[in-house]
Amino acid sequence: MRIIFLVLLASLATLWWCRRPIARGDGVLISSEPTQILISGETSVTTRDGFTIRPLAGYIIEGRVLHTKHYLSDAVHNLAPYDVGLGWGKMSDTSILRQLSLSQSNRFLFWGWENQSPLPTREIETHASNNHLIAANSNIAHQIAWLREGELIRLEGSLIVATAKDGHKWTSSLRRDDTGNGACEIMWVSKLTKL
C-alpha cells in the first residue's frame, strides 16, 4: 500500500512540475498584433466530430499564454477541448499580469484586480483573447494540451464557423475589439510554434 501511495505521489509531483507556470521578467514580451485575412468566395469544408467546419479568415496570433482550460462536458468539448487565453502588448508584460487575477469558465476568459486596474479596461479587452482551439492533427492536439501559463506561442490557421448536424452554428469573432458572448476566437490550428 505504501508503494502505491509513493508512486501516486511521485506521479502527481511530476505532473505538477510539467504543468507549472513559466516565470518571465517584466516588460512586453509580444509586441505584434494578430493578423487576419478574410476569405471570400467558396472555401473548402472539413467535417470533424459531427460538425462541418468552414474557414472565415486566415489567422495568425502570437501571444503569451495567460491561462488554459480543459472542457470535458459541453456541447463542443470533442471538437475544441481546450480554451487558451492569450495576451499581447502590455497584456504580455509580467509587471501588468501580476496585478491581475485571470480565470476561465463557461468558455470565457475573466480578469479582475484588487485595488486599481493596472491598465485601462479597454486596453485589456483589446490585448487579450480567449481562443477555442481545434487542432488540425493529433500532434497539435498534444501540443495544445501541454501548454503552460507563461509560454510564448504563435498559432497559425483559420478562424472558422462550425455547424452542427442540427444546424446550430458556432461562429468565431472576426474582431479583436469585441467583448461578451460571441467575442471569442474559434480557431482551426494548423501550426503551433513555441517562441
XYZ file of N, CA, C and O in Angstrom:
780
model
N 0.824 -1.196 0.000
C 0.000 0.000 0.000
C 0.869 1.262 0.000
O 0.556 2.235 -0.672
N 1.949 1.212 0.773
C 2.846 2.374 0.843
C 3.506 2.647 -0.509
O 3.685 3.794 -0.910
N 3.883 1.581 -1.227
C 4.498 1.729 -2.550
C 3.522 2.409 -3.506
O 3.902 3.312 -4.259
N 2.264 1.978 -3.486
C 1.254 2.583 -4.367
C 1.108 4.069 -4.050
O 1.039 4.910 -4.954
N 1.067 4.396 -2.770
C 0.955 5.799 -2.359
C 2.149 6.605 -2.853
O 1.989 7.714 -3.375
N 3.357 6.068 -2.722
C 4.559 6.775 -3.160
C 4.592 6.949 -4.678
O 4.981 8.010 -5.181
N 4.161 5.936 -5.414
C 4.100 6.034 -6.874
C 3.082 7.102 -7.279
O 3.343 7.923 -8.166
N 1.920 7.106 -6.623
C 0.894 8.108 -6.909
C 1.403 9.508 -6.586
O 1.230 10.445 -7.383
N 2.053 9.673 -5.471
C 2.618 10.964 -5.070
C 3.676 11.433 -6.066
O 3.687 12.598 -6.480
N 4.546 10.522 -6.499
C 5.583 10.872 -7.482
C 4.945 11.258 -8.816
O 5.400 12.200 -9.477
N 3.884 10.557 -9.210
C 3.196 10.880 -10.469
C 2.567 12.260 -10.410
O 2.656 13.037 -11.371
N 1.933 12.581 -9.292
C 1.327 13.904 -9.138
C 2.382 15.004 -9.136
O 2.188 16.065 -9.728
N 3.502 14.753 -8.478
C 4.583 15.736 -8.444
C 5.156 15.960 -9.842
O 5.433 17.100 -10.238
N 5.301 14.894 -10.611
C 5.799 15.008 -11.980
C 4.817 15.787 -12.847
O 5.216 16.659 -13.623
N 3.530 15.494 -12.709
C 2.507 16.209 -13.469
C 2.527 17.691 -13.125
O 2.482 18.545 -14.005
N 2.604 18.019 -11.848
C 2.662 19.428 -11.437
C 3.905 20.097 -12.035
O 3.819 21.210 -12.547
N 5.037 19.433 -11.976
C 6.287 20.007 -12.483
C 6.186 20.304 -13.978
O 6.617 21.363 -14.443
N 5.586 19.387 -14.728
C 5.453 19.578 -16.175
C 4.442 20.669 -16.520
O 4.522 21.248 -17.599
N 3.485 20.945 -15.648
C 2.423 21.903 -15.922
C 2.622 23.253 -15.221
O 1.815 24.158 -15.404
N 3.686 23.419 -14.445
C 3.878 24.639 -13.670
C 4.030 25.847 -14.600
O 4.536 25.723 -15.722
N 3.563 27.014 -14.139
C 3.716 28.230 -14.958
C 5.188 28.556 -15.199
O 6.065 28.225 -14.393
N 5.448 29.221 -16.320
C 6.796 29.662 -16.656
C 6.964 31.097 -16.176
O 6.168 31.964 -16.540
N 7.966 31.340 -15.364
C 8.227 32.692 -14.860
C 8.885 33.523 -15.958
O 9.748 33.036 -16.688
N 8.461 34.772 -16.060
C 9.018 35.700 -17.054
C 9.337 37.011 -16.367
O 8.652 37.423 -15.434
N 10.371 37.706 -16.859
C 10.716 39.021 -16.340
C 9.737 40.078 -16.818
O 8.901 39.842 -17.697
N 9.838 41.256 -16.229
C 8.975 42.370 -16.607
C 9.309 42.861 -18.016
O 10.426 42.704 -18.501
N 8.315 43.485 -18.643
C 8.480 44.037 -19.983
C 7.580 43.341 -20.982
O 7.194 42.180 -20.791
N 7.230 44.056 -22.040
C 6.385 43.492 -23.098
C 7.150 42.379 -23.807
O 8.266 42.582 -24.272
N 6.544 41.199 -23.873
C 7.198 40.049 -24.488
C 6.702 39.788 -25.910
O 7.414 39.216 -26.723
N 5.470 40.169 -26.200
C 4.890 40.009 -27.535
C 4.347 41.368 -27.956
O 3.370 41.853 -27.386
N 4.969 41.980 -28.943
C 4.534 43.316 -29.362
C 3.645 43.297 -30.595
O 2.925 44.249 -30.865
N 3.657 42.200 -31.345
C 2.894 42.163 -32.600
C 1.406 41.945 -32.346
O 1.006 41.267 -31.404
N 0.601 42.526 -33.223
C -0.853 42.357 -33.196
C -1.224 41.114 -34.015
O -0.510 40.754 -34.955
N -2.342 40.464 -33.693
C -2.795 39.341 -34.517
C -3.053 39.781 -35.957
O -3.401 40.938 -36.212
N -2.870 38.858 -36.901
C -3.065 39.120 -38.325
C -4.239 38.288 -38.830
O -4.298 37.082 -38.580
N -5.136 38.946 -39.543
C -6.314 38.264 -40.075
C -6.526 38.653 -41.534
O -6.428 39.827 -41.876
N -6.800 37.660 -42.380
C -7.108 37.908 -43.789
C -8.431 37.218 -44.103
O -8.523 35.979 -44.069
N -9.466 38.016 -44.378
C -10.788 37.462 -44.667
C -10.751 36.610 -45.920
O -10.048 36.922 -46.882
N -11.515 35.524 -45.896
C -11.617 34.628 -47.042
C -12.930 34.935 -47.745
O -13.986 34.967 -47.122
N -12.857 35.166 -49.040
C -14.078 35.427 -49.806
C -14.291 34.313 -50.814
O -13.348 33.633 -51.218
N -15.536 34.127 -51.217
C -15.838 33.099 -52.206
C -15.966 31.720 -51.582
O -16.061 31.564 -50.366
N -15.950 30.722 -52.406
C -16.088 29.342 -51.955
C -14.854 28.909 -51.171
O -13.731 29.251 -51.528
N -15.085 28.160 -50.111
C -13.979 27.657 -49.296
C -14.134 26.157 -49.099
O -15.227 25.607 -49.225
N -13.035 25.516 -48.776
C -13.090 24.089 -48.506
C -13.770 23.855 -47.158
O -13.709 24.688 -46.262
N -14.420 22.726 -47.041
C -15.163 22.383 -45.837
C -14.583 21.106 -45.258
O -14.232 20.179 -45.998
N -14.463 21.047 -43.940
C -13.951 19.883 -43.230
C -15.044 19.379 -42.296
O -15.816 20.177 -41.760
N -15.091 18.086 -42.088
C -16.031 17.513 -41.124
C -15.234 16.938 -39.964
O -14.243 16.237 -40.171
N -15.684 17.256 -38.746
C -14.991 16.765 -37.548
C -15.983 16.668 -36.395
O -16.689 17.623 -36.092
N -16.033 15.530 -35.734
C -16.829 15.324 -34.518
C -18.280 15.790 -34.663
O -18.850 16.409 -33.766
N -18.876 15.514 -35.825
C -20.271 15.864 -36.040
C -20.499 17.306 -36.468
O -21.639 17.756 -36.562
N -19.440 18.043 -36.732
C -19.543 19.436 -37.172
C -18.972 19.582 -38.572
O -18.005 18.920 -38.933
N -19.554 20.486 -39.351
C -18.984 20.906 -40.616
C -18.255 22.216 -40.353
O -18.828 23.153 -39.787
N -16.991 22.267 -40.732
C -16.137 23.415 -40.418
C -15.784 24.150 -41.703
O -15.290 23.549 -42.654
N -16.064 25.452 -41.690
C -15.753 26.292 -42.844
C -14.897 27.461 -42.389
O -15.242 28.162 -41.442
N -13.762 27.701 -43.039
C -12.912 28.836 -42.653
C -13.530 30.169 -43.060
O -14.126 30.287 -44.128
N -13.380 31.161 -42.180
C -13.848 32.522 -42.453
C -12.701 33.471 -42.749
O -12.852 34.420 -43.509
N -11.547 33.217 -42.122
C -10.387 34.095 -42.283
C -9.125 33.342 -41.922
O -9.126 32.521 -41.009
N -8.055 33.622 -42.654
C -6.749 33.151 -42.235
C -6.350 33.942 -40.998
O -6.687 35.130 -40.884
N -5.657 33.299 -40.054
C -5.389 33.964 -38.776
C -4.044 33.517 -38.220
O -3.715 32.328 -38.240
N -3.282 34.498 -37.755
C -2.013 34.241 -37.064
C -2.015 35.096 -35.815
O -2.290 36.300 -35.869
N -1.709 34.482 -34.682
C -1.615 35.222 -33.434
C -0.389 34.765 -32.662
O -0.120 33.567 -32.572
N 0.373 35.732 -32.176
C 1.466 35.457 -31.242
C 1.029 36.005 -29.899
O 0.481 37.115 -29.822
N 1.247 35.236 -28.850
C 0.821 35.703 -27.537
C 1.485 34.943 -26.412
O 2.092 33.889 -26.618
N 1.330 35.506 -25.245
C 1.748 34.850 -24.010
C 0.544 34.077 -23.487
O -0.567 34.599 -23.438
N 0.750 32.834 -23.113
C -0.337 32.045 -22.558
C -0.672 32.593 -21.174
O 0.163 32.572 -20.265
N -1.890 33.114 -21.051
C -2.348 33.689 -19.787
C -3.025 32.648 -18.911
O -2.912 32.686 -17.684
N -3.730 31.736 -19.549
C -4.490 30.725 -18.812
C -4.941 29.665 -19.800
O -5.099 29.948 -20.984
N -5.144 28.440 -19.336
C -5.723 27.386 -20.170
C -6.844 26.701 -19.398
O -6.831 26.660 -18.176
N -7.794 26.176 -20.135
C -8.920 25.461 -19.514
C -9.299 24.281 -20.392
O -9.466 24.421 -21.604
N -9.425 23.111 -19.761
C -9.825 21.885 -20.459
C -11.304 21.653 -20.177
O -11.717 21.584 -19.027
N -12.093 21.512 -21.240
C -13.527 21.269 -21.104
C -13.832 19.814 -21.444
O -13.337 19.282 -22.427
N -14.672 19.202 -20.610
C -14.958 17.782 -20.762
C -16.420 17.469 -21.036
O -16.740 16.341 -21.389
N -17.320 18.451 -20.866
C -18.726 18.064 -20.900
C -19.667 19.053 -21.569
O -20.869 18.931 -21.418
N -19.161 20.027 -22.313
C -20.095 20.910 -23.007
C -20.343 20.391 -24.426
O -19.795 19.371 -24.841
N -21.181 21.093 -25.176
C -21.619 20.608 -26.494
C -20.499 20.516 -27.519
O -20.624 19.803 -28.507
N -19.393 21.224 -27.299
C -18.315 21.248 -28.294
C -16.983 20.715 -27.740
O -15.944 20.913 -28.344
N -17.045 20.008 -26.599
C -15.787 19.574 -25.971
C -14.987 18.603 -26.825
O -13.762 18.577 -26.750
N -15.631 17.793 -27.642
C -14.866 16.897 -28.518
C -14.184 17.668 -29.639
O -13.067 17.342 -30.040
N -14.851 18.686 -30.133
C -14.306 19.485 -31.227
C -13.177 20.395 -30.743
O -12.117 20.473 -31.356
N -13.421 21.103 -29.648
C -12.453 22.072 -29.107
C -12.338 21.860 -27.603
O -12.963 22.565 -26.807
N -11.528 20.882 -27.188
C -11.455 20.575 -25.752
C -10.718 21.619 -24.921
O -10.898 21.656 -23.705
N -9.926 22.479 -25.548
C -9.145 23.461 -24.795
C -9.445 24.887 -25.243
O -9.559 25.168 -26.432
N -9.549 25.748 -24.245
C -9.523 27.189 -24.465
C -8.177 27.696 -23.961
O -7.698 27.254 -22.904
N -7.591 28.601 -24.709
C -6.309 29.192 -24.311
C -6.460 30.709 -24.336
O -6.791 31.285 -25.374
N -6.245 31.323 -23.180
C -6.229 32.773 -23.093
C -4.851 33.274 -23.493
O -3.837 32.784 -22.982
N -4.809 34.224 -24.421
C -3.537 34.775 -24.895
C -3.516 36.278 -24.689
O -4.541 36.947 -24.815
N -2.332 36.810 -24.375
C -2.159 38.244 -24.233
C -0.985 38.728 -25.061
O -0.001 38.009 -25.247
N -1.094 39.944 -25.584
C -0.010 40.569 -26.344
C 0.048 42.038 -25.939
O -0.814 42.540 -25.211
N 1.081 42.734 -26.409
C 1.274 44.108 -25.960
C 1.472 44.120 -24.452
O 2.138 43.241 -23.894
N 0.875 45.088 -23.780
C 1.040 45.171 -22.320
C 0.442 43.980 -21.587
O 0.802 43.707 -20.442
N -0.447 43.251 -22.253
C -1.012 42.045 -21.625
C -0.070 40.837 -21.745
O -0.433 39.726 -21.381
N 1.154 41.073 -22.203
C 2.190 40.039 -22.136
C 3.281 40.423 -21.137
O 4.270 39.723 -20.996
N 3.076 41.530 -20.433
C 4.061 42.094 -19.502
C 3.788 41.578 -18.088
O 2.707 41.800 -17.534
N 4.769 40.901 -17.505
C 4.620 40.349 -16.165
C 4.266 41.418 -15.134
O 3.485 41.165 -14.210
N 4.810 42.628 -15.276
C 4.515 43.687 -14.297
C 3.034 44.059 -14.299
O 2.483 44.473 -13.283
N 2.357 43.886 -15.426
C 0.909 44.111 -15.514
C 0.166 42.884 -15.013
O -0.769 42.978 -14.203
N 0.566 41.715 -15.478
C -0.162 40.480 -15.178
C -0.135 40.131 -13.695
O -1.101 39.551 -13.191
N 0.928 40.493 -12.985
C 0.964 40.162 -11.562
C -0.078 40.957 -10.768
O -0.405 40.602 -9.644
N -0.626 42.018 -11.374
C -1.651 42.819 -10.702
C -3.069 42.377 -11.062
O -4.043 42.934 -10.553
N -3.183 41.385 -11.938
C -4.480 40.892 -12.380
C -4.704 39.461 -11.904
O -3.755 38.695 -11.765
N -5.950 39.114 -11.681
C -6.302 37.708 -11.477
C -7.017 37.253 -12.748
O -7.871 37.963 -13.278
N -6.627 36.100 -13.255
C -7.167 35.578 -14.512
C -7.779 34.205 -14.273
O -7.229 33.395 -13.514
N -8.903 33.943 -14.936
C -9.536 32.627 -14.846
C -10.354 32.383 -16.104
O -10.622 33.313 -16.877
N -10.741 31.133 -16.296
C -11.588 30.753 -17.419
C -12.718 29.872 -16.906
O -12.497 29.007 -16.058
N -13.910 30.103 -17.447
C -15.067 29.304 -17.083
C -16.142 29.504 -18.143
O -16.282 30.606 -18.687
N -16.909 28.444 -18.416
C -18.029 28.535 -19.368
C -17.627 29.160 -20.705
O -18.378 29.924 -21.296
N -16.395 28.868 -21.137
C -15.872 29.333 -22.424
C -15.599 30.830 -22.470
O -15.581 31.432 -23.540
N -15.365 31.443 -21.307
C -14.996 32.855 -21.225
C -13.679 32.993 -20.468
O -13.364 32.178 -19.605
N -12.930 34.059 -20.784
C -11.734 34.448 -20.031
C -12.126 35.642 -19.161
O -12.677 36.615 -19.659
N -11.861 35.527 -17.864
C -12.203 36.588 -16.919
C -10.936 37.181 -16.325
O -9.938 36.484 -16.140
N -10.983 38.466 -16.000
C -9.887 39.106 -15.288
C -10.468 40.056 -14.257
O -11.600 40.514 -14.359
N -9.642 40.316 -13.250
C -10.042 41.253 -12.210
C -8.802 41.768 -11.505
O -7.677 41.365 -11.796
N -8.996 42.677 -10.548
C -7.890 43.252 -9.791
C -8.399 43.607 -8.414
O -9.597 43.677 -8.167
N -7.470 43.851 -7.498
C -7.859 44.150 -6.116
C -8.175 45.612 -5.892
O -9.263 45.960 -5.477
N -7.246 46.498 -6.130
C -7.439 47.907 -5.804
C -7.725 48.761 -7.030
O -8.750 49.408 -7.126
N -6.812 48.738 -7.967
C -6.957 49.551 -9.170
C -6.402 48.781 -10.354
O -5.370 48.109 -10.254
N -7.076 48.887 -11.498
C -6.611 48.186 -12.687
C -5.267 48.755 -13.137
O -5.091 49.964 -13.174
N -4.327 47.871 -13.496
C -3.027 48.352 -13.972
C -3.094 48.933 -15.384
O -2.136 49.566 -15.830
N -4.195 48.704 -16.080
C -4.390 49.212 -17.447
C -5.838 49.672 -17.591
O -6.718 49.171 -16.894
N -6.091 50.571 -18.533
C -7.494 50.857 -18.848
C -8.183 49.570 -19.301
O -7.591 48.750 -20.016
N -9.426 49.403 -18.893
C -10.165 48.190 -19.227
C -10.163 47.920 -20.730
O -10.006 46.783 -21.168
N -10.303 48.964 -21.531
C -10.351 48.780 -22.982
C -9.044 48.200 -23.516
O -9.055 47.408 -24.468
N -7.914 48.570 -22.925
C -6.637 48.011 -23.370
C -6.545 46.530 -23.032
O -6.018 45.731 -23.814
N -7.069 46.143 -21.874
C -7.114 44.715 -21.530
C -7.978 43.979 -22.546
O -7.598 42.934 -23.085
N -9.155 44.524 -22.830
C -10.106 43.884 -23.745
C -9.538 43.705 -25.151
O -9.859 42.719 -25.825
N -8.709 44.645 -25.595
C -8.197 44.595 -26.966
C -6.813 43.960 -27.077
O -6.264 43.877 -28.180
N -6.248 43.505 -25.957
C -4.921 42.876 -25.984
C -4.886 41.527 -25.278
O -3.832 41.031 -24.893
N -6.078 40.957 -25.100
C -6.201 39.592 -24.562
C -7.383 38.943 -25.259
O -8.368 39.610 -25.590
N -7.262 37.660 -25.508
C -8.362 36.948 -26.162
C -8.492 35.544 -25.604
O -7.521 34.948 -25.145
N -9.728 35.060 -25.647
C -9.995 33.669 -25.304
C -10.165 32.912 -26.610
O -10.975 33.297 -27.455
N -9.385 31.878 -26.797
C -9.335 31.158 -28.066
C -9.794 29.721 -27.870
O -9.190 28.972 -27.101
N -10.882 29.338 -28.570
C -11.349 27.956 -28.587
C -10.558 27.260 -29.699
O -10.729 27.589 -30.877
N -9.692 26.329 -29.314
C -8.746 25.771 -30.285
C -9.156 24.388 -30.782
O -9.426 23.483 -29.996
N -9.170 24.250 -32.108
C -9.445 22.982 -32.774
C -8.152 22.571 -33.471
O -7.678 23.260 -34.373
N -7.569 21.480 -33.026
C -6.283 21.036 -33.576
C -6.479 20.357 -34.919
O -7.375 19.519 -35.084
N -5.634 20.703 -35.887
C -5.708 20.106 -37.223
C -5.269 18.649 -37.214
O -5.679 17.876 -38.079
N -4.444 18.257 -36.234
C -3.986 16.867 -36.166
C -3.621 16.514 -34.728
O -3.637 17.377 -33.840
N -3.298 15.254 -34.498
C -3.042 14.775 -33.130
C -1.777 15.381 -32.528
O -1.705 15.586 -31.309
N -0.779 15.685 -33.350
C 0.435 16.303 -32.836
C 0.146 17.691 -32.260
O 0.596 18.038 -31.170
N -0.648 18.486 -32.985
C -1.012 19.820 -32.498
C -1.918 19.701 -31.281
O -1.785 20.472 -30.323
N -2.813 18.714 -31.275
C -3.675 18.493 -30.107
C -2.830 18.234 -28.861
O -3.119 18.760 -27.777
N -1.780 17.443 -28.998
C -0.877 17.158 -27.881
C -0.165 18.437 -27.424
O -0.045 18.691 -26.220
N 0.308 19.239 -28.373
C 0.980 20.496 -28.023
C 0.037 21.426 -27.260
O 0.442 22.048 -26.269
N -1.207 21.533 -27.711
C -2.177 22.398 -27.045
C -2.437 21.896 -25.624
O -2.487 22.681 -24.675
N -2.598 20.588 -25.467
C -2.906 20.013 -24.161
C -1.818 20.287 -23.130
O -2.102 20.352 -21.928
N -0.584 20.465 -23.579
C 0.529 20.656 -22.649
C 1.029 22.096 -22.577
O 2.108 22.356 -22.053
N 0.259 23.043 -23.087
C 0.659 24.450 -22.954
C 0.659 24.864 -21.485
O -0.190 24.433 -20.714
N 1.607 25.726 -21.144
C 1.754 26.203 -19.767
C 1.604 27.710 -19.718
O 2.024 28.415 -20.649
N 1.035 28.206 -18.635
C 0.961 29.649 -18.423
C 2.369 30.235 -18.519
O 3.321 29.684 -17.975
N 2.473 31.343 -19.217
C 3.762 31.997 -19.380
C 4.476 31.650 -20.671
O 5.413 32.346 -21.065
N 4.072 30.583 -21.356
C 4.714 30.241 -22.627
C 4.391 31.303 -23.670
O 3.317 31.901 -23.657
N 5.325 31.510 -24.567
C 5.145 32.423 -25.699
C 4.951 31.564 -26.933
O 5.806 30.734 -27.252
N 3.815 31.759 -27.616
C 3.491 30.874 -28.732
C 3.012 31.666 -29.947
O 2.616 32.826 -29.837
N 3.048 30.997 -31.076
C 2.493 31.512 -32.333
C 1.544 30.442 -32.869
O 1.944 29.285 -33.037
N 0.297 30.835 -33.095
C -0.694 29.944 -33.677
C -0.986 30.400 -35.095
O -1.173 31.598 -35.335
N -1.046 29.456 -36.026
C -1.382 29.758 -37.409
C -2.521 28.849 -37.838
O -2.550 27.671 -37.478
N -3.462 29.401 -38.590
C -4.587 28.603 -39.054
C -5.711 29.474 -39.567
O -5.465 30.451 -40.271
N -6.941 29.139 -39.153
C -8.120 29.840 -39.645
C -9.113 30.092 -38.520
O -9.264 29.262 -37.622
N -9.797 31.226 -38.596
C -10.980 31.450 -37.779
C -12.128 30.806 -38.536
O -12.225 30.924 -39.764
N -13.005 30.106 -37.820
C -13.966 29.231 -38.501
C -15.392 29.421 -38.002
O -15.637 30.035 -36.976
N -16.310 28.839 -38.747
C -17.675 28.613 -38.268
C -17.871 27.099 -38.301
O -17.526 26.434 -39.287
N -18.382 26.561 -37.187
C -18.649 25.127 -37.084
C -20.160 24.934 -36.999
O -20.813 25.520 -36.135
N -20.695 24.139 -37.901
C -22.141 23.912 -37.952
C -22.439 22.475 -37.548
O -21.916 21.527 -38.134
N -23.286 22.326 -36.516
C -23.673 21.002 -36.034
C -24.721 20.394 -36.966
O -25.316 21.084 -37.794
N -24.969 19.104 -36.806
C -25.948 18.414 -37.645
C -27.340 19.002 -37.505
O -28.132 18.971 -38.440
N -27.651 19.552 -36.309
C -28.977 20.144 -36.093
C -29.076 21.570 -36.626
O -30.097 22.241 -36.464
N -27.978 22.063 -37.249
C -27.980 23.405 -37.830
C -27.436 24.493 -36.916
O -27.222 25.626 -37.362
N -27.198 24.177 -35.639
C -26.642 25.184 -34.725
C -25.237 25.578 -35.182
O -24.419 24.730 -35.505
N -24.976 26.895 -35.201
C -23.668 27.391 -35.649
C -22.885 27.955 -34.478
O -23.417 28.673 -33.629
N -21.597 27.635 -34.473
C -20.636 28.168 -33.507
C -19.672 28.989 -34.349
O -18.853 28.429 -35.081
N -19.782 30.319 -34.261
C -19.075 31.206 -35.181
C -18.021 32.023 -34.465
O -18.297 32.652 -33.438
N -16.832 32.049 -35.019
C -15.740 32.833 -34.451
C -15.995 34.327 -34.595
O -16.565 34.790 -35.580
N -15.499 35.063 -33.634
C -15.409 36.516 -33.793
C -14.383 36.811 -34.879
O -13.402 36.083 -35.039
N -14.602 37.887 -35.598
C -13.635 38.344 -36.599
C -13.086 39.711 -36.215
O -12.554 40.439 -37.050
N -13.212 40.059 -34.922
C -12.721 41.343 -34.412
C -11.901 41.098 -33.155
O -12.124 40.133 -32.439
N -10.979 41.992 -32.875
C -10.195 41.904 -31.638
C -10.681 42.912 -30.603
O -10.137 42.979 -29.516
N -11.705 43.692 -30.940
C -12.144 44.742 -30.013
C -13.549 44.499 -29.465
O -14.135 45.369 -28.841
N -14.105 43.295 -29.682
C -15.432 43.000 -29.151
C -15.317 42.302 -27.795
O -14.254 41.815 -27.418
N -16.411 42.282 -27.059
C -16.438 41.654 -25.737
C -17.741 40.891 -25.578
O -18.681 41.067 -26.345
N -17.784 40.035 -24.564
C -19.019 39.326 -24.243
C -19.239 38.096 -25.093
O -18.335 37.579 -25.762
N -20.492 37.622 -25.077
C -20.864 36.414 -25.799
C -20.602 36.593 -27.301
O -21.009 37.580 -27.891
N -19.887 35.643 -27.903
C -19.571 35.707 -29.324
C -18.272 36.414 -29.652
O -17.903 36.531 -30.814
N -17.557 36.889 -28.626
C -16.322 37.651 -28.873
C -15.073 36.776 -28.938
O -13.998 37.269 -29.272
N -15.195 35.498 -28.618
C -14.021 34.624 -28.618
C -13.662 34.198 -30.041
O -14.497 34.161 -30.933
N -12.397 33.871 -30.214
C -11.915 33.349 -31.486
C -12.042 31.821 -31.468
O -11.616 31.177 -30.503
N -12.648 31.276 -32.503
C -12.715 29.828 -32.681
C -11.740 29.522 -33.804
O -11.953 29.915 -34.952
N -10.661 28.836 -33.458
C -9.546 28.725 -34.389
C -9.199 27.288 -34.721
O -9.007 26.459 -33.825
N -9.126 27.030 -36.015
C -8.559 25.785 -36.531
C -7.047 25.992 -36.552
O -6.550 26.857 -37.273
N -6.325 25.255 -35.724
C -4.881 25.460 -35.585
C -4.140 24.467 -36.465
O -4.165 23.260 -36.231
N -3.470 24.980 -37.500
C -2.695 24.119 -38.399
C -1.210 24.101 -38.036
O -0.476 23.237 -38.477
N -0.789 25.069 -37.206
C 0.609 25.104 -36.779
C 0.710 25.831 -35.437
O 0.106 26.882 -35.247
N 1.466 25.246 -34.519
C 1.745 25.856 -33.208
C 3.247 25.875 -33.015
O 3.904 24.840 -33.099
N 3.793 27.067 -32.794
C 5.232 27.228 -32.603
C 5.467 27.890 -31.257
O 4.819 28.873 -30.919
N 6.422 27.355 -30.499
C 6.820 27.983 -29.247
C 7.925 28.988 -29.563
O 8.885 28.662 -30.244
N 7.776 30.209 -29.083
C 8.718 31.289 -29.400
C 9.819 31.357 -28.350
O 9.644 30.959 -27.217
